Short mmCIF file of N, CA and C in Angstrom, two decimals:
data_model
loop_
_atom_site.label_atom_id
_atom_site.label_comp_id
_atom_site.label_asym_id
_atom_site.label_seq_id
_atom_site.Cartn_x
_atom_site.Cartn_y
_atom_site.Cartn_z
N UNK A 1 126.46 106.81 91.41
CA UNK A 1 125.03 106.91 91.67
C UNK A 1 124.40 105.55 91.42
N UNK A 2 123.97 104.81 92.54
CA UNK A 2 122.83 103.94 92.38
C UNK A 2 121.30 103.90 92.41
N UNK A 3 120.28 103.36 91.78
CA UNK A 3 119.06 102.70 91.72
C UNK A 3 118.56 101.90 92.57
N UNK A 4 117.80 102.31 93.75
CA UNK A 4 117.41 101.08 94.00
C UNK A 4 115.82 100.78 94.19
N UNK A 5 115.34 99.40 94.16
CA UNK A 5 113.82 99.46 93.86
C UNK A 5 113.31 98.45 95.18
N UNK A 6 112.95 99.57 95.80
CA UNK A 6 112.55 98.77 97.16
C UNK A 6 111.27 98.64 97.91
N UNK A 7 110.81 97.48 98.29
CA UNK A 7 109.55 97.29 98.95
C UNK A 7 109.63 96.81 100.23
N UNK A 8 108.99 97.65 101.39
CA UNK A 8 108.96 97.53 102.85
C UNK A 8 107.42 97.00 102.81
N UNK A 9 107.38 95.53 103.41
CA UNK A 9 106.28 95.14 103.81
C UNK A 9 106.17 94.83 105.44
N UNK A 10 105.39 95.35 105.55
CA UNK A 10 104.84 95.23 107.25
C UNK A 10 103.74 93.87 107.31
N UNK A 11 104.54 92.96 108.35
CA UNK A 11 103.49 91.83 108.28
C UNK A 11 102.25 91.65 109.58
N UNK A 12 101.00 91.11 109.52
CA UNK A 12 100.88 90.98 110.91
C UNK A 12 100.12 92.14 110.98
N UNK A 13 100.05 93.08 110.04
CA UNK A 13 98.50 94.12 110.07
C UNK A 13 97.22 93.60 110.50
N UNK A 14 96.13 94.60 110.82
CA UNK A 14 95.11 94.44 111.04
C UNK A 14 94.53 94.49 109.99
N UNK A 15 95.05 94.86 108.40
CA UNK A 15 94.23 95.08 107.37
C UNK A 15 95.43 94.48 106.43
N UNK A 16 94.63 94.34 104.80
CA UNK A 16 95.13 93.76 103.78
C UNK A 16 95.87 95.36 103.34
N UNK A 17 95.25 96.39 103.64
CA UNK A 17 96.27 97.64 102.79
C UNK A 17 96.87 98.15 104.06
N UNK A 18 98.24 98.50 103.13
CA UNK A 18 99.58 98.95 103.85
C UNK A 18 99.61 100.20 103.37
N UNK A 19 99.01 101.24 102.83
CA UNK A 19 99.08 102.27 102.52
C UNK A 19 99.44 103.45 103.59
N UNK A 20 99.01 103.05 104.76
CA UNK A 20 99.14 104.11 106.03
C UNK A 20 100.84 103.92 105.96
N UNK A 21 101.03 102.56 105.91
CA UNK A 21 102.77 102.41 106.48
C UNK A 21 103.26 103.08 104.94
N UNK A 22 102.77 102.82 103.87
CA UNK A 22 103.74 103.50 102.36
C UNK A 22 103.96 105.32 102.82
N UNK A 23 102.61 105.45 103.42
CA UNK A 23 102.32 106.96 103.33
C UNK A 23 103.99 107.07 104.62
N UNK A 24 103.61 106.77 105.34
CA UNK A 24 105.10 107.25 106.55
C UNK A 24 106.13 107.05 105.54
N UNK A 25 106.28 105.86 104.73
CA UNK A 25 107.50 105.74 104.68
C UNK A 25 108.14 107.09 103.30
N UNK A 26 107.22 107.35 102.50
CA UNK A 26 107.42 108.57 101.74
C UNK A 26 107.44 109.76 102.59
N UNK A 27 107.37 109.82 103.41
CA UNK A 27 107.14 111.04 104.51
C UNK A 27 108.92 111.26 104.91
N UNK A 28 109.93 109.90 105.05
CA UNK A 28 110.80 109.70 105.34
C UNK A 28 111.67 109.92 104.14
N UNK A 29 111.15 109.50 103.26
CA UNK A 29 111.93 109.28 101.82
C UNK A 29 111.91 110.58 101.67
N UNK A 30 110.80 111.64 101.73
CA UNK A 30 110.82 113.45 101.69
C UNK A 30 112.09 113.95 102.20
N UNK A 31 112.28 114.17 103.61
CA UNK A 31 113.14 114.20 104.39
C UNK A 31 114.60 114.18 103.64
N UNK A 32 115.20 113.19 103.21
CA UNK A 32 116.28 112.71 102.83
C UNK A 32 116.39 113.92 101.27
N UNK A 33 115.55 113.70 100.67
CA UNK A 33 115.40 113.99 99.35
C UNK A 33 115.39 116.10 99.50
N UNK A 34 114.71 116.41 100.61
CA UNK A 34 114.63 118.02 100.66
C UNK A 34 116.32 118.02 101.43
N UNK A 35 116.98 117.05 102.02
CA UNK A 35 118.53 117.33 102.55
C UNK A 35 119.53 117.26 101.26
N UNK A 36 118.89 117.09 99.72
CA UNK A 36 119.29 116.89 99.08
C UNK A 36 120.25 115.79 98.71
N UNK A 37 120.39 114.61 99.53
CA UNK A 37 120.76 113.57 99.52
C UNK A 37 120.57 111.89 98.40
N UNK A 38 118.94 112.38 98.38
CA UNK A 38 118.57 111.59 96.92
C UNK A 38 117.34 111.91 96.40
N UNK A 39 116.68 110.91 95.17
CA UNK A 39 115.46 111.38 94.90
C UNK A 39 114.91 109.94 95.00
N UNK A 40 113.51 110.30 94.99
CA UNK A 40 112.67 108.95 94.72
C UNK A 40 111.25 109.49 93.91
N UNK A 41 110.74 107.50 93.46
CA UNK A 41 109.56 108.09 92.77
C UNK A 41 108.58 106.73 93.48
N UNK A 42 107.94 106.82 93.75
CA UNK A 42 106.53 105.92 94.19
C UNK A 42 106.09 105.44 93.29
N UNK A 43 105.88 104.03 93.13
CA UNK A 43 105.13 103.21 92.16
C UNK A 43 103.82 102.64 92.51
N UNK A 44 103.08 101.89 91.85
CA UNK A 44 102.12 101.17 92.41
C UNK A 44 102.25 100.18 93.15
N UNK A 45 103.84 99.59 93.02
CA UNK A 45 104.06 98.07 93.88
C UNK A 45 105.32 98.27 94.61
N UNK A 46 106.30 99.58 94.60
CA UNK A 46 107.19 99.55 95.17
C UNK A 46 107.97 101.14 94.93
N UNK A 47 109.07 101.39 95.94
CA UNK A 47 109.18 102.63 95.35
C UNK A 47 110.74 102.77 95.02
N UNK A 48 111.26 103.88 93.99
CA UNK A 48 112.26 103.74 93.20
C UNK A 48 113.20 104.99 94.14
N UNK A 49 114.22 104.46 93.78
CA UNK A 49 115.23 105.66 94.86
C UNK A 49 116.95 105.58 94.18
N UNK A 50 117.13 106.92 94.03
CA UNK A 50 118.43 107.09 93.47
C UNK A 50 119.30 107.91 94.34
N UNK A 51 120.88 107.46 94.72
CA UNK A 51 121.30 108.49 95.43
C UNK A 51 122.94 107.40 95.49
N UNK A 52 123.86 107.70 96.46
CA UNK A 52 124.92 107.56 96.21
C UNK A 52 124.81 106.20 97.42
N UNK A 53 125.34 105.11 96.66
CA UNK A 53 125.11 103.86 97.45
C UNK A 53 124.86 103.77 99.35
N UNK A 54 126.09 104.10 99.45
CA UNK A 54 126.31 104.07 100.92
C UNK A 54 124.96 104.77 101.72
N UNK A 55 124.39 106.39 100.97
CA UNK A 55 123.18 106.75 101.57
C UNK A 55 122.52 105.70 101.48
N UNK A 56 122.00 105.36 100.13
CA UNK A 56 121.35 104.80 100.08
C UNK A 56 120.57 103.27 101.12
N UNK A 57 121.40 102.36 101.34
CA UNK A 57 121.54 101.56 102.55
C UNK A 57 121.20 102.45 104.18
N UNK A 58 121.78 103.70 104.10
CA UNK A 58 121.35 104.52 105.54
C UNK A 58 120.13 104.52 105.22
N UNK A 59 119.38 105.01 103.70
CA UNK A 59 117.75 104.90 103.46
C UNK A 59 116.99 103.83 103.52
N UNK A 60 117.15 103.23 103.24
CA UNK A 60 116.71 101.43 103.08
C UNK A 60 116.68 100.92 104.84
N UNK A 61 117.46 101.56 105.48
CA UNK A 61 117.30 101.24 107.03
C UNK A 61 116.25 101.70 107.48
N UNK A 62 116.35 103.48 107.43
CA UNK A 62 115.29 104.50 107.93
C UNK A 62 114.21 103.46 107.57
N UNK A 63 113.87 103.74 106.14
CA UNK A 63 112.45 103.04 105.91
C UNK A 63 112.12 101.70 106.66
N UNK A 64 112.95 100.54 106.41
CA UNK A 64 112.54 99.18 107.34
C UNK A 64 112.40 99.55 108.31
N UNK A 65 113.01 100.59 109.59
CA UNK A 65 112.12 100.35 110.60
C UNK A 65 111.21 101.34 110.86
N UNK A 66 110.00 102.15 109.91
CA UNK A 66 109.03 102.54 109.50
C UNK A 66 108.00 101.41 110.18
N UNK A 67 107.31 100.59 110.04
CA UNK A 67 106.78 99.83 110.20
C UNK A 67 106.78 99.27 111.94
N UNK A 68 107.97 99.12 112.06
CA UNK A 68 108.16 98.83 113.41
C UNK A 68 107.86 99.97 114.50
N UNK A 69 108.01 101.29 113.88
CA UNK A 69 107.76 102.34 114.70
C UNK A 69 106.10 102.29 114.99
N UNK A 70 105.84 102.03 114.13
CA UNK A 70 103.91 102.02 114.13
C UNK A 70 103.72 100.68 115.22
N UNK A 71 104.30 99.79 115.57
CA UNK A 71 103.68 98.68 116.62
C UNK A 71 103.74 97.46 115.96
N UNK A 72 104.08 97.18 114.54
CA UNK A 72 104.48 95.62 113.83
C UNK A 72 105.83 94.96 114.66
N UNK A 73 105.04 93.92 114.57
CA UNK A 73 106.74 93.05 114.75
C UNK A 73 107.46 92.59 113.94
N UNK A 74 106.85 91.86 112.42
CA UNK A 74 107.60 91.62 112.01
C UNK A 74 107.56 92.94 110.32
N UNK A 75 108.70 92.47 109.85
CA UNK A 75 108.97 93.52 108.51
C UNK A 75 109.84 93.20 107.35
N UNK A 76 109.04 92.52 106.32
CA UNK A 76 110.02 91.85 105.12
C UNK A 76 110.12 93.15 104.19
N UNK A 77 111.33 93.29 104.03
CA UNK A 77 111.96 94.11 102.76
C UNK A 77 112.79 93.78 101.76
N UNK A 78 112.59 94.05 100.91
CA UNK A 78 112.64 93.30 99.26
C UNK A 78 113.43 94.27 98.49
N UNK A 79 115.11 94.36 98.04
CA UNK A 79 115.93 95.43 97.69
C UNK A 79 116.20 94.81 96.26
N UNK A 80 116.07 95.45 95.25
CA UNK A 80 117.07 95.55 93.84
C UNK A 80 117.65 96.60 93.73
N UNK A 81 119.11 96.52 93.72
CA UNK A 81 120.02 97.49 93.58
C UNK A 81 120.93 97.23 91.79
N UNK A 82 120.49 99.05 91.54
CA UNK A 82 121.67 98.60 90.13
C UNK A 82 122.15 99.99 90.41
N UNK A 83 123.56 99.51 90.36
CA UNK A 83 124.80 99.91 90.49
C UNK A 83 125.49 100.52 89.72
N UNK A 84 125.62 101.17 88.44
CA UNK A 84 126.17 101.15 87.01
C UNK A 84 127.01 102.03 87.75
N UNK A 85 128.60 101.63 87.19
CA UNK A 85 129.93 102.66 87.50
C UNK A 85 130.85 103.33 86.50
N UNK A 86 130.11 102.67 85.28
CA UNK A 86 130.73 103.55 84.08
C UNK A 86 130.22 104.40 83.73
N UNK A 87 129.23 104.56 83.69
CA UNK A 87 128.84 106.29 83.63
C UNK A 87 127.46 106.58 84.54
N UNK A 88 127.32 107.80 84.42
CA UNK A 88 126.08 108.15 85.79
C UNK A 88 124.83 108.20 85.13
N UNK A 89 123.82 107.46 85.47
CA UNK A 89 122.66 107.29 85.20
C UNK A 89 121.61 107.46 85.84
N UNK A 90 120.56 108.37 85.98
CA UNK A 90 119.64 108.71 86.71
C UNK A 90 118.40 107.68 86.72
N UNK A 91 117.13 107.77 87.20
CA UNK A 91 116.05 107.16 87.05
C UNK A 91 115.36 107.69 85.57
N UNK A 92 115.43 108.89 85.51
CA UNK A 92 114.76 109.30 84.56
C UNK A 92 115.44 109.20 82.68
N UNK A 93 116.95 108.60 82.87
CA UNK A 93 117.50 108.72 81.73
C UNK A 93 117.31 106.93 80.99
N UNK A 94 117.03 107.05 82.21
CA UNK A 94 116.64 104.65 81.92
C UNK A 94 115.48 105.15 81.27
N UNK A 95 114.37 105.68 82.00
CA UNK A 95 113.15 105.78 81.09
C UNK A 95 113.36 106.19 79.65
N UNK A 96 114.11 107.93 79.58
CA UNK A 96 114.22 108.18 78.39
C UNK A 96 114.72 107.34 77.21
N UNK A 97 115.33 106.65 77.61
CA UNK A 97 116.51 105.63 77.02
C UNK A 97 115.41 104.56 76.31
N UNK A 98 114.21 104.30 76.99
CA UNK A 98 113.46 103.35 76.77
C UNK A 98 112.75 104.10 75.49
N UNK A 99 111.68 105.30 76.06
CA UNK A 99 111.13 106.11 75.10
C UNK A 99 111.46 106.08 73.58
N UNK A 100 113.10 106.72 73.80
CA UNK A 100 113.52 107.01 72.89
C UNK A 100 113.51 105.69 71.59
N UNK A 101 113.76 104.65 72.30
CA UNK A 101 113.50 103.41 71.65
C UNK A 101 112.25 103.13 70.96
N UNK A 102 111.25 103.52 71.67
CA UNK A 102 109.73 103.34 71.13
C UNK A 102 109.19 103.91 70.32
N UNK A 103 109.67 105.54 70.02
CA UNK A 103 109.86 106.38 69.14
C UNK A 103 110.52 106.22 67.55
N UNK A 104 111.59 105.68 67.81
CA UNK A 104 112.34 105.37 66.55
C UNK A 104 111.69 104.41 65.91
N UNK A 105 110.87 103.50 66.15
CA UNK A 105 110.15 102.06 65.90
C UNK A 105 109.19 102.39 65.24
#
């Protein structure tokens, strides 16, 4: 199971907010996630996605050409992938992991 933290920017808008293109692209990220394939969570600057690498990259496609479907030409996308293969780690156990730290303190 990988992490990955990805931002699809659409360049060449008519406006400074990209929210119409975030909104499609969670619309897509739904999709994948009700096929039970992965999960994701939406951030304020980018959105977080967990699922088994290889999907993952099939997801990271879908979404980049999101943007292009709407009439953009161009489309920068911005990937951090973590990978961990010794044991399985979700999105939500990184957080806990953190918590739990803040707690003990």
């Amino acid at each position: 199971m990988a992490i990955v933290d990805v931002t699809v920017i659409p360049l060449g808008t008519a406006s400074p907010s990209v929210s119409e293109y975030v909104a499609e692209i969670q619309k897509v990220l739904k999709t994948y996630k009700d096929q039970g394939k992965i999960d994701f969570m939406l951030t304020p600057m980018s959105t977080i996605i967990e699922g088994e690498l290889a999907v993952l990259f099939e997801v990271i496609q879908a979404i980049h050409e999101v943007p292009f479907s709407k009439g953009i030409h161009r489309v920068a996308t911005n990937i951090r992938i973590d990978d961990r293969r010794d044991i399985q780690r979700r999105m939500a156990d990184k957080v806990a992991s953190v918590k739990t730290k803040l707690e003990d303190k």
